[in-house]
Amino acid sequence: MTLLEQLEIKHAIFLAPMAGVSTPELAAEVSNQGALGSLGLGASTAEAARQQILATQALTDQPFQVNFFCHQSAALDSQTAQQWIQHLQPQFAKYGATPPEQLRCIYPSFLDNDDFLNVLLETRPKAVSFHFGIPHAHQIQALKNAGIITLVSATHLTEAQAIEAAGIDIIIAQGIEAGGHRGIFNQSFDSCIKTADLVQLLKKHCSAPVVAAGGIMIGQQAKAMLQLGADAVQLGTAFVQCKTSNANDAYRKALFNQPLTQVTASISGRPARGLINHWHTQVDAPDRPPVAAYPYAYDLGKQLHAAASQQGDHGFGAFWAGSNAAQIRELEAADLVNQLVLEMNIA
Ligand SMILES: Cc1cc2nc3c(=O)[nH]c(=O)nc-3n(C[C@H](O)[C@H](O)[C@H](O)COP(=O)(O)O)c2cc1C
């Protein structure tokens, strides 16, 4: 069975799940065109995740993918946290604000308990993908028993091999060009492989289908990935500008006006690629202390962004974007899918 048959979709195009940007409307618009829509639910509570899945199911009877984070929940190292708060204190002061005294764990991991799993077993989306790691064996088995297709992001070969060994159905090959968080399992090691190289590496050594993600903005790039052996492509940044996405005006403007990107861990505590802004030019000074762990640093980052935006400065936004963001086009999601399909079919 091909990947398209397995997922019951027409086009080898996936909308990347994007926590904070995904909406049921965007997911349904993409799925209704015969591609695979998605919901990024890693930043949601179990109840909010449930509501988003139900809302999407009300808008489309076509398959879509939902996504959760499988990070290893770390206990807060209070010394690192205090140093990080101190490092950002002058930034807060610029906007007449004070940083919090403590950092909170704002995102639970899928690994912490079975609350998200139970939502999946109740709502039964076609597919579920995971970022930052692999679910527990009992969770994978429960998803299999429910007939839900599983996907996990890999950024290098040994992650992909672990994914296959765990019995996951599909591997997402996330290259260094990708917008958003690096899917690396272990933060102390990032091999930074480009999408095209990673696709070829994984196709050579793995037997599960491989989805190429990272830097794909137009159909010709998607087609090139399929020619290298990818079974489908996954695009995030290209869809952020769509009317049905949840991106705010500042983010949309920055995507079109200043589309240069860089990876930093300062915003959330994990490395992620986004549009270059104050995080990269002011916070990431060579003498900065170690960043507090994910997602504690993100708690502080979001509060700094809120304080700055209240004063009209949007330079601390988490404006995730891939390295080919400059190729972004202003197109509705349905039109973008159709345009990509046309470009992929050009000889
Ligand atoms: C705004 C944004 C948010 C993202 N959020 C998630 C997420 O919640 N879960 C996830 O697995 N990947 C997330 N990613 C990464 C994507 O799955 C994918 O790897 C990336 O978008 C591909 O690169 P591209 O943006 O150049 O197309 C996000 C990417 C972007 C641009």
Coordinates of C-alpha atoms and ligand atoms in Angstrom, one line a residue:
M1 CA 0.0 0.0 0.0
T2 CA 1.4 3.5 -0.9
L3 CA 1.5 6.3 1.7
L4 CA -1.4 8.1 -0.1
E5 CA -3.5 4.9 0.0
Q6 CA -2.7 4.4 3.7
L7 CA -3.7 7.9 4.6
E8 CA -6.6 8.0 2.1
I9 CA -5.4 11.3 0.5
K10 CA -5.1 12.4 -3.1
H11 CA -1.9 14.6 -3.0
A12 CA 1.5 13.9 -1.4
I13 CA 1.3 17.2 0.4
F14 CA 0.9 17.6 4.2
L15 CA 0.2 20.9 6.0
A16 CA 2.7 21.0 8.9
P17 CA 1.1 21.0 12.4
M18 CA 1.9 24.4 13.9
A19 CA 1.0 25.0 17.5
G20 CA -0.3 28.5 17.9
V21 CA -0.8 28.9 14.1
S22 CA -3.0 25.8 13.2
T23 CA -6.8 26.2 13.2
P24 CA -9.6 23.8 12.4
E25 CA -10.5 26.0 9.4
L26 CA -6.9 25.8 8.0
A27 CA -6.7 22.1 8.6
A28 CA -10.1 21.5 6.9
E29 CA -9.4 23.7 4.0
V30 CA -6.2 21.7 3.2
S31 CA -7.9 18.3 3.7
N32 CA -10.8 19.3 1.6
Q33 CA -8.4 19.8 -1.3
G34 CA -7.1 16.3 -1.1
A35 CA -3.9 17.0 0.9
L36 CA -3.4 16.2 4.6
G37 CA -4.5 19.0 6.9
S38 CA -3.3 19.1 10.5
L39 CA -3.7 20.6 14.0
G40 CA -0.7 21.4 16.2
L41 CA -2.0 20.6 19.7
G42 CA 1.3 20.5 21.7
A43 CA 0.4 23.8 23.4
S44 CA -3.2 22.8 24.2
T45 CA -4.8 21.3 27.3
A46 CA -6.4 17.9 26.7
E47 CA -9.9 19.5 26.7
A48 CA -8.8 22.2 24.2
A49 CA -7.2 19.5 22.0
R50 CA -10.5 17.6 22.1
Q51 CA -12.5 20.7 21.1
Q52 CA -10.1 21.5 18.2
I53 CA -10.3 17.9 16.8
L54 CA -14.2 17.9 17.0
A55 CA -14.3 21.4 15.4
T56 CA -12.1 20.1 12.5
Q57 CA -14.3 17.0 12.1
A58 CA -17.3 19.2 11.8
L59 CA -15.6 21.1 8.9
T60 CA -14.3 18.1 6.9
D61 CA -14.9 14.4 6.5
Q62 CA -11.5 14.0 5.0
P63 CA -8.4 12.7 6.9
F64 CA -6.2 15.0 8.9
Q65 CA -3.2 14.7 11.3
V66 CA -2.9 16.0 14.8
N67 CA 0.3 16.6 16.6
F68 CA 1.7 16.5 20.2
F69 CA 5.1 17.1 21.9
C70 CA 7.0 14.1 23.4
H71 CA 9.7 16.0 25.2
Q72 CA 11.3 14.5 28.4
S73 CA 9.8 16.7 31.1
A74 CA 12.8 18.2 33.0
A75 CA 12.7 19.4 36.6
L76 CA 13.5 23.1 36.8
D77 CA 17.1 23.9 37.7
S78 CA 16.4 27.0 39.9
Q79 CA 19.9 28.5 39.5
T80 CA 19.8 28.4 35.7
A81 CA 16.3 29.8 35.8
Q82 CA 17.3 32.7 38.0
Q83 CA 20.3 33.5 35.8
W84 CA 18.0 33.5 32.8
I85 CA 15.4 35.7 34.4
Q86 CA 18.2 38.1 35.4
H87 CA 19.6 38.1 31.8
L88 CA 16.2 39.2 30.5
Q89 CA 15.4 41.6 33.3
P90 CA 16.8 44.7 31.4
Q91 CA 14.7 43.8 28.4
F92 CA 11.5 43.7 30.6
A93 CA 12.6 47.1 32.1
K94 CA 12.7 48.7 28.6
Y95 CA 8.9 48.2 28.5
G96 CA 8.3 49.2 32.1
A97 CA 7.7 45.6 33.1
T98 CA 9.2 43.2 35.7
P99 CA 10.0 39.6 35.0
P100 CA 8.2 36.9 37.1
E101 CA 10.1 35.5 40.1
Q102 CA 9.5 31.8 39.0
L103 CA 9.1 30.0 35.7
R104 CA 6.3 27.6 35.0
C105 CA 6.1 24.5 33.0
I106 CA 3.6 25.7 30.4
Y107 CA 3.3 22.6 28.2
P108 CA 2.8 19.1 29.4
S109 CA 4.4 16.3 27.4
F110 CA 2.4 13.5 25.8
L111 CA 4.6 11.2 27.8
D112 CA 3.5 12.7 31.2
N113 CA 0.2 10.8 31.4
D114 CA -2.5 9.4 29.1
D115 CA -4.8 12.4 29.0
F116 CA -4.0 13.3 25.4
L117 CA -4.0 9.6 24.4
N118 CA -7.5 9.3 25.8
V119 CA -8.7 12.2 23.7
L120 CA -7.2 10.5 20.6
L121 CA -8.9 7.2 21.4
E122 CA -12.2 9.1 21.8
T123 CA -12.0 11.3 18.7
R124 CA -10.1 9.0 16.4
P125 CA -8.3 11.3 14.0
K126 CA -6.8 9.5 11.0
A127 CA -3.2 10.2 12.0
V128 CA -1.1 11.5 15.0
S129 CA 2.4 12.9 14.8
F130 CA 4.9 13.5 17.5
H131 CA 7.8 16.0 17.9
F132 CA 10.8 15.8 20.2
G133 CA 10.6 12.1 20.8
I134 CA 8.6 8.8 20.7
P135 CA 5.5 7.9 22.8
H136 CA 5.6 5.1 25.4
A137 CA 5.2 1.6 24.0
H138 CA 1.7 1.2 25.6
Q139 CA 0.6 4.5 24.0
I140 CA 1.8 3.3 20.5
Q141 CA 0.0 0.0 21.0
A142 CA -3.2 1.7 22.0
L143 CA -3.0 4.0 18.9
K144 CA -2.4 0.9 16.7
N145 CA -5.3 -0.9 18.2
A146 CA -7.5 2.1 17.4
G147 CA -6.3 2.1 13.8
I148 CA -4.7 5.6 14.2
I149 CA -1.6 6.1 11.9
T150 CA 1.5 7.3 13.8
L151 CA 4.3 9.6 12.6
V152 CA 7.4 10.9 14.5
S153 CA 9.9 13.6 13.4
A154 CA 13.6 12.6 12.9
T155 CA 16.5 15.0 12.3
H156 CA 19.1 12.3 11.9
L157 CA 19.5 8.6 11.2
T158 CA 19.7 7.2 14.8
E159 CA 16.4 9.0 15.7
A160 CA 14.8 7.5 12.6
Q161 CA 16.1 4.0 13.5
A162 CA 14.6 4.4 17.0
I163 CA 11.3 5.5 15.5
E164 CA 11.2 2.4 13.3
A165 CA 12.2 0.1 16.1
A166 CA 9.3 1.5 18.2
G167 CA 6.8 0.4 15.5
I168 CA 5.9 4.0 14.3
D169 CA 4.3 3.9 10.8
I170 CA 5.8 7.0 9.1
I171 CA 9.0 9.1 9.6
I172 CA 9.1 12.8 9.1
A173 CA 12.5 13.9 7.9
Q174 CA 12.9 17.3 9.4
G175 CA 15.9 19.2 7.8
I176 CA 17.8 22.1 9.2
E177 CA 15.9 24.5 6.9
A178 CA 12.6 23.8 8.7
G179 CA 10.7 26.6 10.5
G180 CA 9.8 26.0 14.1
H181 CA 11.3 23.8 16.7
R182 CA 14.0 21.3 15.8
G183 CA 12.5 17.8 16.5
I184 CA 15.7 16.6 18.1
F185 CA 15.2 14.1 20.9
N186 CA 18.4 15.0 22.8
Q187 CA 19.1 18.7 23.0
S188 CA 22.9 18.2 23.4
F189 CA 23.2 16.8 19.9
D190 CA 21.9 18.4 16.6
S191 CA 23.5 17.1 13.4
C192 CA 21.9 20.0 11.3
I193 CA 21.4 17.8 8.2
K194 CA 19.7 19.5 5.2
T195 CA 16.3 18.1 4.2
A196 CA 17.4 16.7 0.8
D197 CA 20.4 14.9 2.5
L198 CA 18.2 13.6 5.3
V199 CA 15.6 12.2 2.9
Q200 CA 18.2 10.3 1.0
L201 CA 19.9 9.0 4.2
L202 CA 16.6 7.8 5.7
K203 CA 15.4 6.2 2.4
K204 CA 18.7 4.3 2.2
H205 CA 18.6 2.9 5.7
C206 CA 14.9 2.8 6.8
S207 CA 11.9 0.9 5.4
A208 CA 9.1 3.1 6.7
P209 CA 7.7 5.9 4.4
V210 CA 9.6 9.2 4.7
V211 CA 8.0 12.7 4.6
A212 CA 10.3 15.6 3.7
A213 CA 10.0 18.7 5.9
G214 CA 12.0 21.9 5.8
G215 CA 12.4 24.7 3.3
I216 CA 9.7 23.6 0.9
M217 CA 7.7 26.6 -0.4
I218 CA 6.9 25.8 -4.0
G219 CA 5.9 22.8 -6.1
Q220 CA 9.3 22.5 -7.8
Q221 CA 11.0 22.0 -4.4
A222 CA 8.4 19.5 -3.4
K223 CA 8.8 17.6 -6.6
A224 CA 12.6 17.5 -6.1
M225 CA 12.1 15.9 -2.7
L226 CA 9.8 13.2 -4.2
Q227 CA 12.4 12.5 -6.9
L228 CA 15.0 12.0 -4.1
G229 CA 12.7 9.3 -2.7
A230 CA 10.4 11.1 -0.3
D231 CA 6.9 9.7 -0.1
A232 CA 5.3 13.1 0.6
V233 CA 6.3 16.6 1.6
Q234 CA 5.2 18.6 4.7
L235 CA 5.1 22.4 4.5
G236 CA 4.6 24.8 7.4
T237 CA 5.9 28.4 6.6
A238 CA 4.2 28.5 3.2
F239 CA 0.8 28.2 5.0
V240 CA 1.4 30.7 7.9
Q241 CA 0.2 33.6 5.7
C242 CA -3.1 32.0 4.8
K243 CA -6.2 33.9 6.1
T244 CA -7.4 30.8 8.0
S245 CA -4.1 30.5 10.0
N246 CA -4.0 32.0 13.5
A247 CA -0.9 34.2 12.8
N248 CA -1.3 37.8 13.9
D249 CA -0.7 40.9 11.7
A250 CA 2.8 41.5 13.1
Y251 CA 3.9 38.0 12.2
R252 CA 2.4 38.2 8.7
K253 CA 4.0 41.5 8.0
A254 CA 7.4 40.3 9.2
L255 CA 7.2 37.2 7.0
F256 CA 6.9 39.3 3.9
N257 CA 9.1 42.2 4.9
Q258 CA 12.1 40.6 6.8
P259 CA 12.1 37.0 5.9
L260 CA 15.7 36.1 7.1
T261 CA 15.8 33.3 9.7
Q262 CA 18.1 31.9 12.3
V263 CA 18.0 29.1 14.9
T264 CA 17.9 30.1 18.6
A265 CA 17.1 28.3 21.8
S266 CA 16.6 31.5 23.7
I267 CA 12.8 31.9 23.0
S268 CA 11.6 28.6 24.4
G269 CA 14.6 26.6 25.8
R270 CA 14.8 24.4 22.7
P271 CA 16.4 25.3 19.3
A272 CA 13.9 26.6 16.8
R273 CA 14.1 28.5 13.5
G274 CA 12.4 31.8 13.3
L275 CA 12.5 35.3 11.7
I276 CA 15.5 37.2 13.0
N277 CA 14.3 39.7 15.7
H278 CA 15.4 41.0 19.1
W279 CA 15.9 37.4 20.4
H280 CA 18.8 36.9 17.9
T281 CA 20.2 40.4 17.8
Q282 CA 19.9 41.4 21.5
V283 CA 19.4 38.4 23.8
D284 CA 21.8 36.0 22.0
A285 CA 24.9 38.0 23.0
P286 CA 28.0 35.8 23.1
D287 CA 28.2 36.2 26.9
R288 CA 24.6 35.1 27.6
P289 CA 24.1 32.5 30.3
P290 CA 22.7 29.1 29.5
V291 CA 19.0 29.2 28.6
A292 CA 16.5 27.8 31.1
A293 CA 15.1 24.4 30.1
Y294 CA 12.1 24.0 27.7
P295 CA 9.3 24.9 28.2
Y296 CA 10.2 27.1 31.3
A297 CA 12.2 29.6 29.1
Y298 CA 9.1 29.8 26.9
D299 CA 7.0 31.0 29.8
L300 CA 9.4 33.9 30.2
G301 CA 9.7 34.5 26.5
K302 CA 5.9 34.8 26.1
Q303 CA 5.7 37.2 29.0
L304 CA 8.5 39.4 27.5
H305 CA 6.7 39.4 24.1
A306 CA 3.4 40.4 25.8
A307 CA 5.1 43.3 27.7
A308 CA 6.9 44.5 24.5
S309 CA 3.8 44.2 22.3
Q310 CA 1.7 46.2 24.7
Q311 CA 4.1 49.0 24.0
G312 CA 3.9 48.4 20.2
D313 CA 7.1 46.5 19.8
H314 CA 6.6 43.0 18.2
G315 CA 10.3 42.2 18.1
F316 CA 10.1 39.5 20.8
G317 CA 7.5 37.4 18.9
A318 CA 8.1 33.7 18.3
F319 CA 7.8 34.2 14.6
W320 CA 8.8 30.7 13.5
A321 CA 9.7 30.4 9.8
G322 CA 11.9 28.2 7.5
S323 CA 15.0 29.3 5.8
N324 CA 13.2 29.7 2.4
A325 CA 10.6 32.1 3.9
A326 CA 11.5 34.7 1.3
Q327 CA 9.7 32.6 -1.3
I328 CA 6.4 33.0 0.6
R329 CA 3.4 33.8 -1.6
E330 CA 0.1 35.3 -0.6
L331 CA -2.4 32.6 -1.4
E332 CA -5.5 31.1 0.4
A333 CA -4.8 27.5 1.7
A334 CA -7.0 25.9 -1.0
D335 CA -5.3 27.9 -3.8
L336 CA -1.9 27.1 -2.4
V337 CA -2.5 23.4 -2.4
N338 CA -3.8 23.6 -6.0
Q339 CA -0.8 25.7 -7.1
L340 CA 1.6 23.3 -5.4
V341 CA 0.0 20.4 -7.2
L342 CA 0.2 22.2 -10.6
E343 CA 3.9 23.0 -10.0
M344 CA 4.6 19.4 -8.9
N345 CA 3.1 18.1 -12.2
I346 CA 5.2 20.3 -14.5
A347 CA 7.6 18.1 -16.3
Ligands
LIG1 C1 4.9 28.4 12.8 C2 5.4 27.0 12.9 C3 5.0 26.2 14.0 C4 5.4 24.9 14.1 N1 4.9 24.1 15.1 C5 5.1 22.8 15.1 C6 4.4 21.9 16.0 O1 3.6 22.4 16.8 N2 4.7 20.6 15.9 C7 5.6 20.1 15.0 O2 5.7 18.9 15.0 N3 6.2 20.9 14.1 C8 6.0 22.2 14.2 N4 6.6 23.0 13.3 C9 7.6 22.4 12.3 C10 6.9 21.8 11.1 O3 6.3 20.6 11.5 C11 7.9 21.5 9.9 O4 9.0 20.8 10.4 C12 8.3 22.8 9.3 O5 7.3 23.8 9.2 C13 8.9 22.5 7.9 O6 9.6 23.6 7.4 P1 9.0 24.9 6.6 O7 8.4 25.7 7.7 O8 10.2 25.5 6.0 O9 8.0 24.3 5.7 C14 6.3 24.4 13.1 C15 6.7 25.2 12.1 C16 6.3 26.5 12.0 C17 6.7 27.3 10.8

